[in-house]
Coordinates of C-alpha atoms in Angstrom, one line a residue:
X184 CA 115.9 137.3 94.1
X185 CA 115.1 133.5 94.8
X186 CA 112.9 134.3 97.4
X187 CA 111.0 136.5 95.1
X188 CA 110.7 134.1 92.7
X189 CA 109.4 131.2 95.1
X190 CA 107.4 133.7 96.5
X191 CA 105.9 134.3 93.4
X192 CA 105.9 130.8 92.3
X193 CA 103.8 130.6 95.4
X194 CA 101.2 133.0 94.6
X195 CA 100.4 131.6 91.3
X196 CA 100.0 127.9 93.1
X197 CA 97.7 129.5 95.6
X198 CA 96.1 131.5 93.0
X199 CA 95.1 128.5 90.5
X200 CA 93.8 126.4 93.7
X201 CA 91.4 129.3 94.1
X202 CA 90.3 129.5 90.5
X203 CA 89.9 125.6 90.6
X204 CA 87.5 126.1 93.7
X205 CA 85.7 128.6 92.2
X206 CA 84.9 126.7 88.8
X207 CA 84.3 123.3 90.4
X208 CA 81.6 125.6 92.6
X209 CA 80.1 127.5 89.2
X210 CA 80.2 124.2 87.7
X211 CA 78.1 123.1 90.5
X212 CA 75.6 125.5 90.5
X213 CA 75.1 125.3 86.5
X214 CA 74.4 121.4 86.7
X215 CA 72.2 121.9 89.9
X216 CA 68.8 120.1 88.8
X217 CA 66.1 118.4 90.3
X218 CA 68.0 116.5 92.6
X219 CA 70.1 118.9 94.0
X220 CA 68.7 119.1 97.3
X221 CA 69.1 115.9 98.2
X222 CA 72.8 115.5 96.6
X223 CA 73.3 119.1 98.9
X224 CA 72.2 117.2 101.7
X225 CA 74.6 114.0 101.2
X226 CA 77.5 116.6 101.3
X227 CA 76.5 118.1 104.4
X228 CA 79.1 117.1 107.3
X229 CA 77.6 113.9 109.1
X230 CA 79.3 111.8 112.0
X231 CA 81.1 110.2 109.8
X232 CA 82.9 113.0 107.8
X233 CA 83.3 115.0 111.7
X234 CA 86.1 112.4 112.0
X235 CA 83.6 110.0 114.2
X236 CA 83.9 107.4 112.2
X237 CA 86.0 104.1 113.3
X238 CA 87.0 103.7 109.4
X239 CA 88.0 107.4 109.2
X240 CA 89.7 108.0 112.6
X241 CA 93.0 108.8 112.1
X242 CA 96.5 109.0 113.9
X243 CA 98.1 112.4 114.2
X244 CA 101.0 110.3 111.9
X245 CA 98.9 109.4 109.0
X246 CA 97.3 113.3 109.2
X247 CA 101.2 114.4 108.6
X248 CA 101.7 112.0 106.0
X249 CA 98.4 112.5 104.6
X250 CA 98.6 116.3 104.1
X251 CA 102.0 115.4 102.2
X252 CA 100.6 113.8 99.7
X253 CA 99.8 114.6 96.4
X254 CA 95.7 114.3 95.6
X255 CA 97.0 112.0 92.5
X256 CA 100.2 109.8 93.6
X257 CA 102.3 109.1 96.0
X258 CA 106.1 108.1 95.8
X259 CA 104.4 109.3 127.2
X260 CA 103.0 109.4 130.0
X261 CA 101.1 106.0 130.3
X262 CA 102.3 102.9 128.9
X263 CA 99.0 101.2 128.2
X264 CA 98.6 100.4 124.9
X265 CA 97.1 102.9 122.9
X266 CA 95.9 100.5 119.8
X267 CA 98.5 101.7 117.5
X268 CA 101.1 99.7 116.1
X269 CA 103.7 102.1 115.7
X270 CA 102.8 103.9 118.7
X271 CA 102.6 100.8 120.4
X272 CA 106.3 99.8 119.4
X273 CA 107.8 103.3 120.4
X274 CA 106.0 102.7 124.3
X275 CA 107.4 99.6 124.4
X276 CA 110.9 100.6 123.9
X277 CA 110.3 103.2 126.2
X278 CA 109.2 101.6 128.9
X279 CA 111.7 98.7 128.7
X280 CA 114.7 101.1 128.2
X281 CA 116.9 101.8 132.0
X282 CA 118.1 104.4 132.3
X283 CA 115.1 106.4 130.8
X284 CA 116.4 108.6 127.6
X285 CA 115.8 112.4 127.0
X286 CA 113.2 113.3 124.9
X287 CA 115.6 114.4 121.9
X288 CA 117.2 110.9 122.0
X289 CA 114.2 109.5 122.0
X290 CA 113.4 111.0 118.8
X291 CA 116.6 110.6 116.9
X292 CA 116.4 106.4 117.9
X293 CA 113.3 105.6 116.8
X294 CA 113.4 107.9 113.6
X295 CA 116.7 106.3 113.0
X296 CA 119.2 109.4 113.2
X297 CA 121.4 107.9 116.1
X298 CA 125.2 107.2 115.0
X299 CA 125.1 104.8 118.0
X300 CA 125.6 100.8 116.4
X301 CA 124.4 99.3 119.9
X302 CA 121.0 101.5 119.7
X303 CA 120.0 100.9 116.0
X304 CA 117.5 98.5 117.0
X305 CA 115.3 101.1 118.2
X306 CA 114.4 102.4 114.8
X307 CA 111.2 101.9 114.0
X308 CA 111.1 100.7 110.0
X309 CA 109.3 101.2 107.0
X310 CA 107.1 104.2 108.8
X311 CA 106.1 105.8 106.0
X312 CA 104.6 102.5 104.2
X313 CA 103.1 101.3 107.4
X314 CA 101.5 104.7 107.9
X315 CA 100.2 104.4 104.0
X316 CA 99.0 100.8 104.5
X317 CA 96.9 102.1 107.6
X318 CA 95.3 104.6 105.6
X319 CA 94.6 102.0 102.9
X320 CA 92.8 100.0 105.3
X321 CA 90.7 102.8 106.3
X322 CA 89.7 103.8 102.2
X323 CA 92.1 106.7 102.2
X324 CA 94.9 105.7 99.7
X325 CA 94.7 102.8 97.2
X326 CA 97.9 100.4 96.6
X327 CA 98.8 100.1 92.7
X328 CA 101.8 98.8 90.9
X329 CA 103.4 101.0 88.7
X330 CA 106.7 99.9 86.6
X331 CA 109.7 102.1 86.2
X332 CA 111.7 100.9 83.5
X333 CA 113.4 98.0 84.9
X334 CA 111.4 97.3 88.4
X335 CA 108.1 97.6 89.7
X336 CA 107.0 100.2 92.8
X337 CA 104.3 100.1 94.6
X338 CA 102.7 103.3 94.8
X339 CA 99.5 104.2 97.5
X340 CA 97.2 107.3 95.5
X341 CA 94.5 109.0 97.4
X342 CA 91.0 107.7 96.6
X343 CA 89.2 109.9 99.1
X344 CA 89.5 113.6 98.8
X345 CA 86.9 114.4 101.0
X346 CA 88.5 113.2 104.1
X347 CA 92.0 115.5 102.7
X348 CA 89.8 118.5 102.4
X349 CA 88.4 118.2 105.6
X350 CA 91.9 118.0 107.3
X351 CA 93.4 121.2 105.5
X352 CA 90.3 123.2 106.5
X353 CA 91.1 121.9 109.8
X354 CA 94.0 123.2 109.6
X355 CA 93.2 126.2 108.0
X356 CA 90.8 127.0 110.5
X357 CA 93.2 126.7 113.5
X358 CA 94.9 129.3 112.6
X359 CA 92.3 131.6 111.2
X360 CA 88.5 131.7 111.6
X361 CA 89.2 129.5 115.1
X362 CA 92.5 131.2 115.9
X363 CA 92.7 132.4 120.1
X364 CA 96.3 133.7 120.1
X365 CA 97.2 131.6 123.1
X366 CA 98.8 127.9 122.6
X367 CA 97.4 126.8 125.7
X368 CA 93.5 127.5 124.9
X369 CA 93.9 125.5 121.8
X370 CA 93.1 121.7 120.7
X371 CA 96.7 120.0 122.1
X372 CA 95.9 117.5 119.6
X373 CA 95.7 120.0 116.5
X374 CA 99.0 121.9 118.2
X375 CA 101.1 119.2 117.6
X376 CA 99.4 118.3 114.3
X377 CA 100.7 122.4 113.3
X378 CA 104.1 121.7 114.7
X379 CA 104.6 118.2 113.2
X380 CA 103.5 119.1 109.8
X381 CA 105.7 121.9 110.1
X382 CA 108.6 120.1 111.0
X383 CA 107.7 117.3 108.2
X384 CA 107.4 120.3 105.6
X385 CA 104.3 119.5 104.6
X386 CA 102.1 122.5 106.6
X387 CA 102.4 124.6 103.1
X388 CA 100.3 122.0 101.4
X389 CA 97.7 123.0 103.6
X390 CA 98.0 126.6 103.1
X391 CA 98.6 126.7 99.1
X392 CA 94.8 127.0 98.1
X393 CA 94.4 130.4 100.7
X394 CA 93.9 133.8 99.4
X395 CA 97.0 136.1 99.4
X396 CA 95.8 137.9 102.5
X397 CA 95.1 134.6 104.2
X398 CA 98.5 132.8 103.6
X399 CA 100.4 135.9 104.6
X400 CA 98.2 135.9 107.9
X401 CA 98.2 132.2 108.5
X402 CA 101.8 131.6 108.2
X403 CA 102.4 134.7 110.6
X404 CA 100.4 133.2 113.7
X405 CA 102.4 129.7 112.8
X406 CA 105.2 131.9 113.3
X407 CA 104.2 133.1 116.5
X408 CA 103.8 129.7 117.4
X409 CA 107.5 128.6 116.2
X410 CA 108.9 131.3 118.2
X411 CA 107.7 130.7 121.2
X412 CA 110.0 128.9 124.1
X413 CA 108.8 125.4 124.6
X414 CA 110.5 125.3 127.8
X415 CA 109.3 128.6 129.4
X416 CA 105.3 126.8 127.7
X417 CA 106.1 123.6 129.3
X418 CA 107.2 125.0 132.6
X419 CA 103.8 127.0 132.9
X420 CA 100.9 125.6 135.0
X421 CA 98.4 122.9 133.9
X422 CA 100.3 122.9 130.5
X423 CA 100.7 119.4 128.6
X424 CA 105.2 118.8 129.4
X425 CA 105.8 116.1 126.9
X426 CA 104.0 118.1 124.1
X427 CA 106.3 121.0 124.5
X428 CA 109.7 118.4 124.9
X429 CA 108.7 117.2 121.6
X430 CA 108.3 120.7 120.4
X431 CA 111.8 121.9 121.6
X432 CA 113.4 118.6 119.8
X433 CA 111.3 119.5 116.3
X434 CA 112.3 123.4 116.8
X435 CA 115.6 123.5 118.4

């Protein structure tokens, strides 16, 4: 009974996004005027919106923590740097760390998870609010000051939509209109993005606003894609092996 009821809860989430979409689009048309053509052709997708812009570029981090938030408020195999901070601070452990870890420790040291005292220092802090202060820097997310009661918190809403939109057709996309039914033919970077927002808990956000028909056929490929064995996909030829480690830590 509760799983009808979320289930149900679901459909009328999914079901309002897609009344929302179609009204903001009839409200569109109705106030189209003279200069409609030319607003039309600012809305078309230019470099910048394709994701080529250096402002708009971003990490596969801030994509997971971006397509967690709510549109309103919000509570390897080379050690070269990369020009990430945080990735930047995770190769460094790694590389100075003898003997080398697993992959699965690795992920429970640096997210913090480890019960170890000596290893604590591997943690890397504040992730979420350094990921948010990135995408403030970039025009994504704002930083306010809102008071609760007896304290102020700083809280980071989203200020650009457009860029949000983009990223859950994206996603959408992947495993729809763009899907190929084989991990290995897809975009390895848009892979992990799917199994990292599913692991986060935040790859429904994306597929809320879908059609019934849609959702029930987009969250059955991702669930071709959970079942599969990471370490059967990373043992097969020309495959990417630390993708599918990760994977089996996320999944296991």
């Amino acid at each position: 009974m509760t799983s009808l009821t979320q289930r149900s809860s679901g459909l009328v989430q999914r079901r309002t996004e897609a009344s929302r979409s179609a009204a903001a689009a009839a409200d569109k048309e109705r106030g189209a005027g003279p200069g409609a053509e030319d607003e039309g052709r600012r809305d078309e997708p230019g470099d910048d919106e394709k994701g080529d812009s250096k402002e708009t570029r971003l990490t596969l981090m801030e994509e997971v923590l971006l397509l967690g938030l709510k549109d309103r408020e919000v509570i390897c195999k080379s050690d070269a740097p990369t020009g990430d901070v945080l990735l930047d601070e995770a190769l460094k452990h790694i590389k100075e760390t003898q003997p080398p870890e697993t992959v699965q420790n690795w992920i429970e040291l640096l997210s913090g998870e480890t019960w170890n005292p000596l290893k604590l220092h591997y943690q890397l802090r504040n992730v979420r609010e350094r990921l948010a202060k990135n995408l403030v820097e970039k025009g994504v997310l704002t930083t306010e000051k809102q008071n609760f009661l007896l304290f102020d918190m700083t809280t980071h809403p989203l200020t650009n939509n457009n860029i949000k939109q983009r990223l859950i057709k994206k996603v959408q996309e992947a495993v729809l209109d763009k899907w190929v039914n084989d991990p290995h033919r897809m975009d390895k970077r848009l892979l992990a993005l799917i199994y990292l927002a599913h692991a986060s808990d935040v790859l429904e956000n994306a597929f809320a606003p879908l059609l019934d028909e849609q959702y029930d056929l987009a969250t059955k490929r991702v669930r071709q894609l959970l079942d599969l064995d990471p370490e059967g996909e990373g043992a097969k030829t020309n495959t990417n092996e630390v993708l599918w480690a990760v994977v089996a830590a996320f999944t296991k």
